Amino acid sequence: MTRIKFPVLVFLALAAMVATYNTITMINSYHNRSGHVGPGAGEDDNKFSFESLIKPSEETKRSSPTRLFHVAVTANDFPYNRWQCQIMYYWYKKFKDAPGSEMGGFTRVLHSGKPDNFMEEIPTVVVDPLPDGEDRGYIVLNRPWAFVQWLRKTDIPEDYILMAEPDHIFIRPLPNLATEDIPAAFKFFYIVPTKNEKVLRKFFPKEKGPISNIDPIGNSPVIIKKSQLEKVAPTWSDVSIKMKDDPETDKAFGWVLEMYGYATAAALHGIRHTLVKDFMLQPPWDTDRGNNYIIHYTYGCDYSMKGQLTYGTIGEWRFDKRSYSTGAPPKNLTLPPPGVPETVVNLT
């Protein structure tokens, strides 16, 4: 039998090393063009680590409680919130155990201070609302206070938490998009800290760093380590109340004030977020379903019977959650006319 000489073995080993390096570089380059954007970065500054290429199998991930995240949605006991929570919980159950999902348990954090008649249908923890008058007529201030109470009174088995909202619908199995140190969030085009530095400096002093340290996000959707949220939540509540009490800030931020409150609170704790483009879509502005995980139906969808968007004017065909403030939409909604984007059709 012919014996392979030592120099040949060395050459073969070096060739294998070069091929492996080139393969890893090619894969890493591909992932750098994915939808994950590094903490606080623009889309051209994508961040992806080699470690994330070495992923556990789906079976391993499902059996590991350290990667599961708990889905938490805050709500009041108004009919408007109830039917949205019912629909959200329905789609959570559809995808919870699907391949690729890392969803753990589910909790509706009910900040009405008393149980309602959906306690048996939807897993619920009751917490107190802010004292009378403390919400300043801005009911969303109850959200951070609800999380503070829930985290203090509940034994949550998962190490991560997804903060969600009643008007979120899961359309794909959702994996854990966060890491041990960096939460995952969705970038909102209307949250622009760098354009609001004057008011934000009242709550984020210069010694804390540039204003760009405040990410362009709200609290939802966000997947975050439970230990991080336990630190951020009380600050989030305090900062949001202080912002509401400041007339200049209140006027500047309006209904998104609490979102700025969360982003500022996280920055005060030195926490940056990975901005995940495919985390969520918002009809009618997002027209392609793509690889998104959540539909957020916060905007009204108004169209002519020719399929033309008539936003700002009630359409001949429409779906707007605000049309159902006293109860759930009827079953068998009329589908949109031809030409309407697939996201609106999917939502309906």
Coordinates of C-alpha atoms in Angstrom, one line a residue:
M1 CA 0.0 0.0 0.0
T2 CA 1.3 3.5 -0.9
R3 CA 2.3 5.6 2.1
I4 CA 1.3 9.3 2.0
K5 CA 4.3 11.4 2.8
F6 CA 4.2 14.0 5.7
P7 CA 4.5 17.1 3.4
V8 CA 1.4 16.0 1.5
L9 CA -0.6 15.6 4.7
V10 CA 0.4 19.1 5.8
F11 CA -0.7 20.5 2.4
L12 CA -4.1 18.7 2.7
A13 CA -4.6 20.0 6.2
L14 CA -3.8 23.6 5.2
A15 CA -6.2 23.3 2.2
A16 CA -9.0 22.1 4.4
M17 CA -8.4 25.0 6.8
V18 CA -8.6 27.6 3.9
A19 CA -11.8 26.0 2.5
T20 CA -13.4 26.1 6.0
Y21 CA -12.4 29.7 6.5
N22 CA -13.8 30.8 3.1
T23 CA -17.1 28.9 3.8
I24 CA -17.5 30.6 7.2
T25 CA -16.7 34.0 5.7
M26 CA -19.3 33.5 2.9
I27 CA -22.0 32.5 5.4
N28 CA -21.2 35.3 7.7
S29 CA -21.4 37.7 4.8
Y30 CA -24.8 36.4 3.9
H31 CA -26.1 36.9 7.4
N32 CA -24.7 40.4 7.5
R33 CA -27.4 41.2 4.9
S34 CA -30.2 39.8 7.0
G35 CA -32.9 41.7 8.8
H36 CA -31.0 42.0 12.2
V37 CA -29.5 45.4 12.8
G38 CA -27.0 46.0 15.5
P39 CA -27.8 47.9 18.7
G40 CA -28.9 51.4 17.7
A41 CA -27.4 51.1 14.3
G42 CA -28.7 52.0 10.9
E43 CA -29.4 49.3 8.4
D44 CA -26.0 49.5 6.9
D45 CA -24.4 48.6 10.2
N46 CA -25.7 45.1 10.5
K47 CA -24.3 43.1 13.3
F48 CA -24.0 39.3 13.3
S49 CA -21.6 37.1 15.3
F50 CA -20.1 33.8 14.3
E51 CA -21.5 32.3 17.5
S52 CA -25.0 32.7 16.1
L53 CA -24.2 30.3 13.3
I54 CA -23.8 27.5 15.8
K55 CA -27.5 27.1 16.7
P56 CA -29.0 24.3 18.8
S57 CA -31.5 22.0 17.1
E58 CA -35.2 22.9 17.4
E59 CA -35.6 19.9 19.8
T60 CA -32.8 21.2 22.1
K61 CA -34.2 24.8 22.0
R62 CA -37.7 23.7 22.9
S63 CA -36.4 21.7 25.9
S64 CA -34.1 24.5 27.2
P65 CA -36.0 26.9 29.5
T66 CA -33.1 29.4 29.2
R67 CA -34.1 30.3 25.6
L68 CA -37.9 30.4 26.0
F69 CA -39.5 33.7 26.4
H70 CA -42.8 34.5 28.3
V71 CA -45.4 36.5 26.3
A72 CA -46.8 39.3 28.4
V73 CA -49.5 41.7 27.2
T74 CA -50.9 44.5 29.4
A75 CA -54.6 45.3 29.1
N76 CA -57.6 46.9 30.8
D77 CA -61.0 45.4 31.2
F78 CA -62.7 47.4 28.4
P79 CA -64.5 45.4 25.7
Y80 CA -62.2 47.0 23.2
N81 CA -59.1 45.4 24.9
R82 CA -60.9 42.1 25.6
W83 CA -61.6 41.0 22.1
Q84 CA -58.1 42.0 20.9
C85 CA -56.6 39.9 23.7
Q86 CA -58.8 36.9 22.7
I87 CA -57.6 37.1 19.1
M88 CA -54.0 37.6 20.2
Y89 CA -54.1 34.6 22.6
Y90 CA -55.7 32.4 19.9
W91 CA -52.8 33.0 17.4
Y92 CA -50.3 32.6 20.2
K93 CA -51.7 29.1 20.8
K94 CA -51.5 28.4 17.1
F95 CA -47.8 29.0 16.9
K96 CA -46.5 28.3 20.4
D97 CA -45.4 24.7 19.8
A98 CA -44.7 25.0 16.1
P99 CA -41.1 24.3 14.8
G100 CA -38.9 27.4 15.2
S101 CA -41.0 28.8 18.1
E102 CA -39.4 29.7 21.4
M103 CA -42.6 31.0 23.0
G104 CA -43.0 29.9 26.6
G105 CA -46.0 30.9 28.8
F106 CA -48.5 33.7 28.3
T107 CA -49.9 36.3 30.7
R108 CA -52.4 39.0 30.2
V109 CA -51.4 41.6 32.8
L110 CA -54.8 43.0 33.7
H111 CA -54.4 46.5 35.2
S112 CA -58.0 47.0 36.2
G113 CA -57.4 46.0 39.8
K114 CA -60.2 43.3 39.7
P115 CA -60.8 40.0 37.8
D116 CA -63.1 39.9 34.7
N117 CA -65.0 37.1 33.0
F118 CA -62.0 36.1 30.8
M119 CA -59.8 34.9 33.6
E120 CA -60.4 31.2 32.7
E121 CA -60.1 31.7 29.0
I122 CA -56.8 33.7 29.0
P123 CA -54.0 33.2 31.6
T124 CA -54.2 36.4 33.6
V125 CA -52.6 38.2 36.5
V126 CA -54.5 41.1 38.0
V127 CA -52.6 44.2 39.1
D128 CA -53.7 47.6 40.3
P129 CA -54.1 50.7 38.0
L130 CA -52.4 53.9 39.0
P131 CA -54.3 55.7 41.8
D132 CA -57.1 57.9 40.6
G133 CA -55.8 60.9 38.7
E134 CA -52.3 59.6 38.5
D135 CA -52.6 58.5 34.9
R136 CA -53.1 62.2 34.0
G137 CA -55.8 61.2 31.6
Y138 CA -53.2 59.2 29.6
I139 CA -54.2 55.6 30.3
V140 CA -51.0 54.2 28.8
L141 CA -49.1 55.3 31.9
N142 CA -50.6 52.2 33.5
R143 CA -48.5 49.9 31.2
P144 CA -45.1 50.4 32.9
W145 CA -46.7 50.4 36.3
A146 CA -48.4 47.1 35.4
F147 CA -45.1 45.5 34.5
V148 CA -43.5 46.7 37.7
Q149 CA -46.2 45.0 39.8
W150 CA -46.3 41.8 37.7
L151 CA -42.5 41.3 37.9
R152 CA -42.6 41.8 41.6
K153 CA -45.6 39.5 42.4
T154 CA -45.2 36.7 39.9
D155 CA -42.8 33.8 39.6
I156 CA -42.0 33.8 35.9
P157 CA -40.2 30.5 34.9
E158 CA -38.7 31.8 31.6
D159 CA -35.5 33.9 31.5
Y160 CA -36.8 36.2 28.7
I161 CA -40.0 38.2 28.2
L162 CA -41.7 39.4 25.1
M163 CA -43.6 42.6 25.8
A164 CA -46.6 42.6 23.4
E165 CA -49.8 44.5 22.9
P166 CA -53.4 43.3 22.4
D167 CA -53.5 44.4 18.7
H168 CA -50.6 42.1 17.8
I169 CA -51.3 38.9 15.8
F170 CA -48.6 36.2 15.4
I171 CA -48.3 35.1 11.8
R172 CA -45.2 32.9 12.2
P173 CA -43.5 31.0 14.9
L174 CA -41.4 33.5 16.8
P175 CA -37.9 32.6 17.9
N176 CA -36.0 34.3 20.7
L177 CA -34.5 37.3 18.8
A178 CA -32.6 38.6 21.9
T179 CA -29.2 37.6 23.3
E180 CA -28.0 37.3 26.9
D181 CA -27.0 41.0 26.9
I182 CA -28.9 42.7 24.0
P183 CA -32.7 42.8 23.8
A184 CA -34.5 42.7 20.4
A185 CA -36.9 45.5 19.4
F186 CA -38.7 47.0 16.4
K187 CA -37.7 50.4 15.0
F188 CA -40.5 52.9 14.8
F189 CA -40.1 55.6 12.2
Y190 CA -41.8 58.2 14.3
I191 CA -39.5 57.6 17.4
V192 CA -36.6 59.9 16.6
P193 CA -34.6 60.8 19.7
T194 CA -31.9 62.7 17.8
K195 CA -34.6 65.2 16.7
N196 CA -35.9 65.7 20.2
E197 CA -32.6 66.2 22.1
K198 CA -33.8 69.4 23.8
V199 CA -36.6 67.8 25.7
L200 CA -34.9 64.4 26.2
R201 CA -32.0 66.0 27.9
K202 CA -34.3 66.8 30.8
F203 CA -34.4 63.0 31.5
F204 CA -31.2 61.8 29.9
P205 CA -28.3 64.1 31.1
K206 CA -25.2 64.6 29.0
E207 CA -23.0 62.6 31.3
K208 CA -25.0 59.5 30.2
G209 CA -23.7 59.9 26.7
P210 CA -25.0 61.0 23.3
I211 CA -28.7 61.2 22.7
S212 CA -28.3 58.5 20.0
N213 CA -27.8 56.1 22.9
I214 CA -31.6 56.2 23.1
D215 CA -32.9 53.7 20.6
P216 CA -35.8 54.6 18.2
I217 CA -38.2 52.1 19.8
G218 CA -41.1 51.6 22.1
N219 CA -41.5 48.9 24.7
S220 CA -43.4 46.7 22.3
P221 CA -42.5 44.4 20.6
V222 CA -39.4 43.9 22.7
I223 CA -37.8 40.6 23.8
I224 CA -35.6 41.2 26.8
K225 CA -33.9 39.3 29.6
K226 CA -36.1 39.2 32.6
S227 CA -33.3 40.5 34.9
Q228 CA -32.9 43.5 32.6
L229 CA -36.6 44.3 32.6
E230 CA -36.7 44.1 36.4
K231 CA -34.2 47.0 36.4
V232 CA -35.7 49.0 33.6
A233 CA -39.4 48.8 34.5
P234 CA -39.4 51.0 37.6
T235 CA -37.3 53.6 35.8
W236 CA -39.6 53.4 32.8
S237 CA -42.7 54.1 35.0
D238 CA -41.0 57.0 36.8
V239 CA -39.6 58.6 33.6
S240 CA -42.9 58.3 31.8
I241 CA -44.8 60.1 34.6
K242 CA -42.2 62.8 34.7
M243 CA -42.4 63.3 31.0
K244 CA -46.2 63.6 31.2
D245 CA -45.8 66.2 34.0
D246 CA -43.6 68.3 31.8
P247 CA -45.8 70.4 29.4
E248 CA -43.1 70.8 26.8
T249 CA -42.3 67.1 26.7
D250 CA -46.0 66.1 26.8
K251 CA -46.7 68.4 23.8
A252 CA -43.7 67.1 21.8
F253 CA -44.4 63.4 22.3
G254 CA -48.2 63.2 22.6
W255 CA -49.6 59.6 22.4
V256 CA -46.1 58.1 22.0
L257 CA -44.8 59.6 25.2
E258 CA -44.7 56.3 27.0
M259 CA -42.7 54.8 24.2
Y260 CA -40.1 57.5 24.6
G261 CA -40.3 56.7 28.3
Y262 CA -39.2 53.1 27.8
A263 CA -36.5 53.9 25.3
T264 CA -35.0 56.6 27.7
A265 CA -35.2 54.3 30.7
A266 CA -33.4 51.5 28.9
A267 CA -30.7 54.0 27.8
L268 CA -30.3 55.2 31.4
H269 CA -29.4 51.6 32.4
G270 CA -27.0 51.4 29.5
I271 CA -29.1 48.9 27.5
R272 CA -29.1 49.0 23.7
H273 CA -31.4 47.0 21.5
T274 CA -30.9 45.0 18.3
L275 CA -33.4 46.5 15.8
V276 CA -35.1 43.7 14.0
K277 CA -36.7 44.8 10.7
D278 CA -38.9 41.6 10.3
F279 CA -40.2 41.7 13.9
M280 CA -43.5 43.3 12.9
L281 CA -45.5 44.8 10.0
Q282 CA -48.1 47.5 10.1
P283 CA -50.9 47.5 7.4
P284 CA -51.8 49.4 5.3
W285 CA -48.3 50.9 5.1
D286 CA -46.5 47.6 5.0
T287 CA -47.9 45.8 1.9
D288 CA -45.7 42.7 1.7
R289 CA -46.0 40.0 4.4
G290 CA -42.4 38.9 3.8
N291 CA -40.8 37.1 6.7
N292 CA -42.4 39.2 9.5
Y293 CA -43.6 37.5 12.7
I294 CA -46.3 39.9 13.9
I295 CA -49.1 42.0 12.4
H296 CA -49.8 45.2 14.3
Y297 CA -53.2 46.5 13.3
T298 CA -53.0 49.9 14.9
Y299 CA -53.8 51.8 11.7
G300 CA -57.2 51.9 10.0
C301 CA -57.3 50.3 6.5
D302 CA -59.6 52.3 4.1
Y303 CA -59.9 51.4 0.4
S304 CA -62.1 52.2 -2.6
M305 CA -63.8 49.3 -4.3
K306 CA -61.0 49.6 -6.9
G307 CA -58.4 48.7 -4.3
Q308 CA -57.1 52.3 -3.8
L309 CA -56.0 53.4 -0.4
T310 CA -58.1 56.3 0.9
Y311 CA -56.3 56.9 4.2
G312 CA -57.8 59.7 6.2
T313 CA -61.1 59.3 4.5
I314 CA -63.5 56.5 5.3
G315 CA -63.3 54.0 2.5
E316 CA -66.0 52.1 0.7
W317 CA -64.3 49.1 2.3
R318 CA -62.6 49.4 5.7
F319 CA -61.2 47.7 8.7
D320 CA -60.4 49.8 11.7
K321 CA -60.2 48.3 15.2
R322 CA -61.7 51.5 16.5
S323 CA -65.0 50.7 14.8
Y324 CA -65.4 48.0 17.4
S325 CA -64.9 49.8 20.7
T326 CA -67.9 48.2 22.4
G327 CA -67.4 44.6 21.2
A328 CA -65.7 42.2 18.9
P329 CA -65.9 42.5 15.1
P330 CA -68.5 40.1 13.5
K331 CA -67.5 36.8 12.2
N332 CA -67.0 36.4 8.4
L333 CA -65.8 39.9 7.7
T334 CA -66.2 41.0 4.1
L335 CA -62.8 40.5 2.4
P336 CA -61.2 43.6 0.8
P337 CA -61.7 44.3 -2.9
P338 CA -59.1 43.1 -5.5
G339 CA -55.9 45.1 -5.6
V340 CA -55.6 45.5 -1.8
P341 CA -52.2 44.5 -0.4
E342 CA -51.8 41.0 0.9
T343 CA -51.1 42.2 4.5
V344 CA -54.6 43.7 4.7
V345 CA -56.1 40.6 3.2
N346 CA -54.2 38.4 5.7
L347 CA -55.3 40.6 8.6
T348 CA -59.0 40.4 7.6

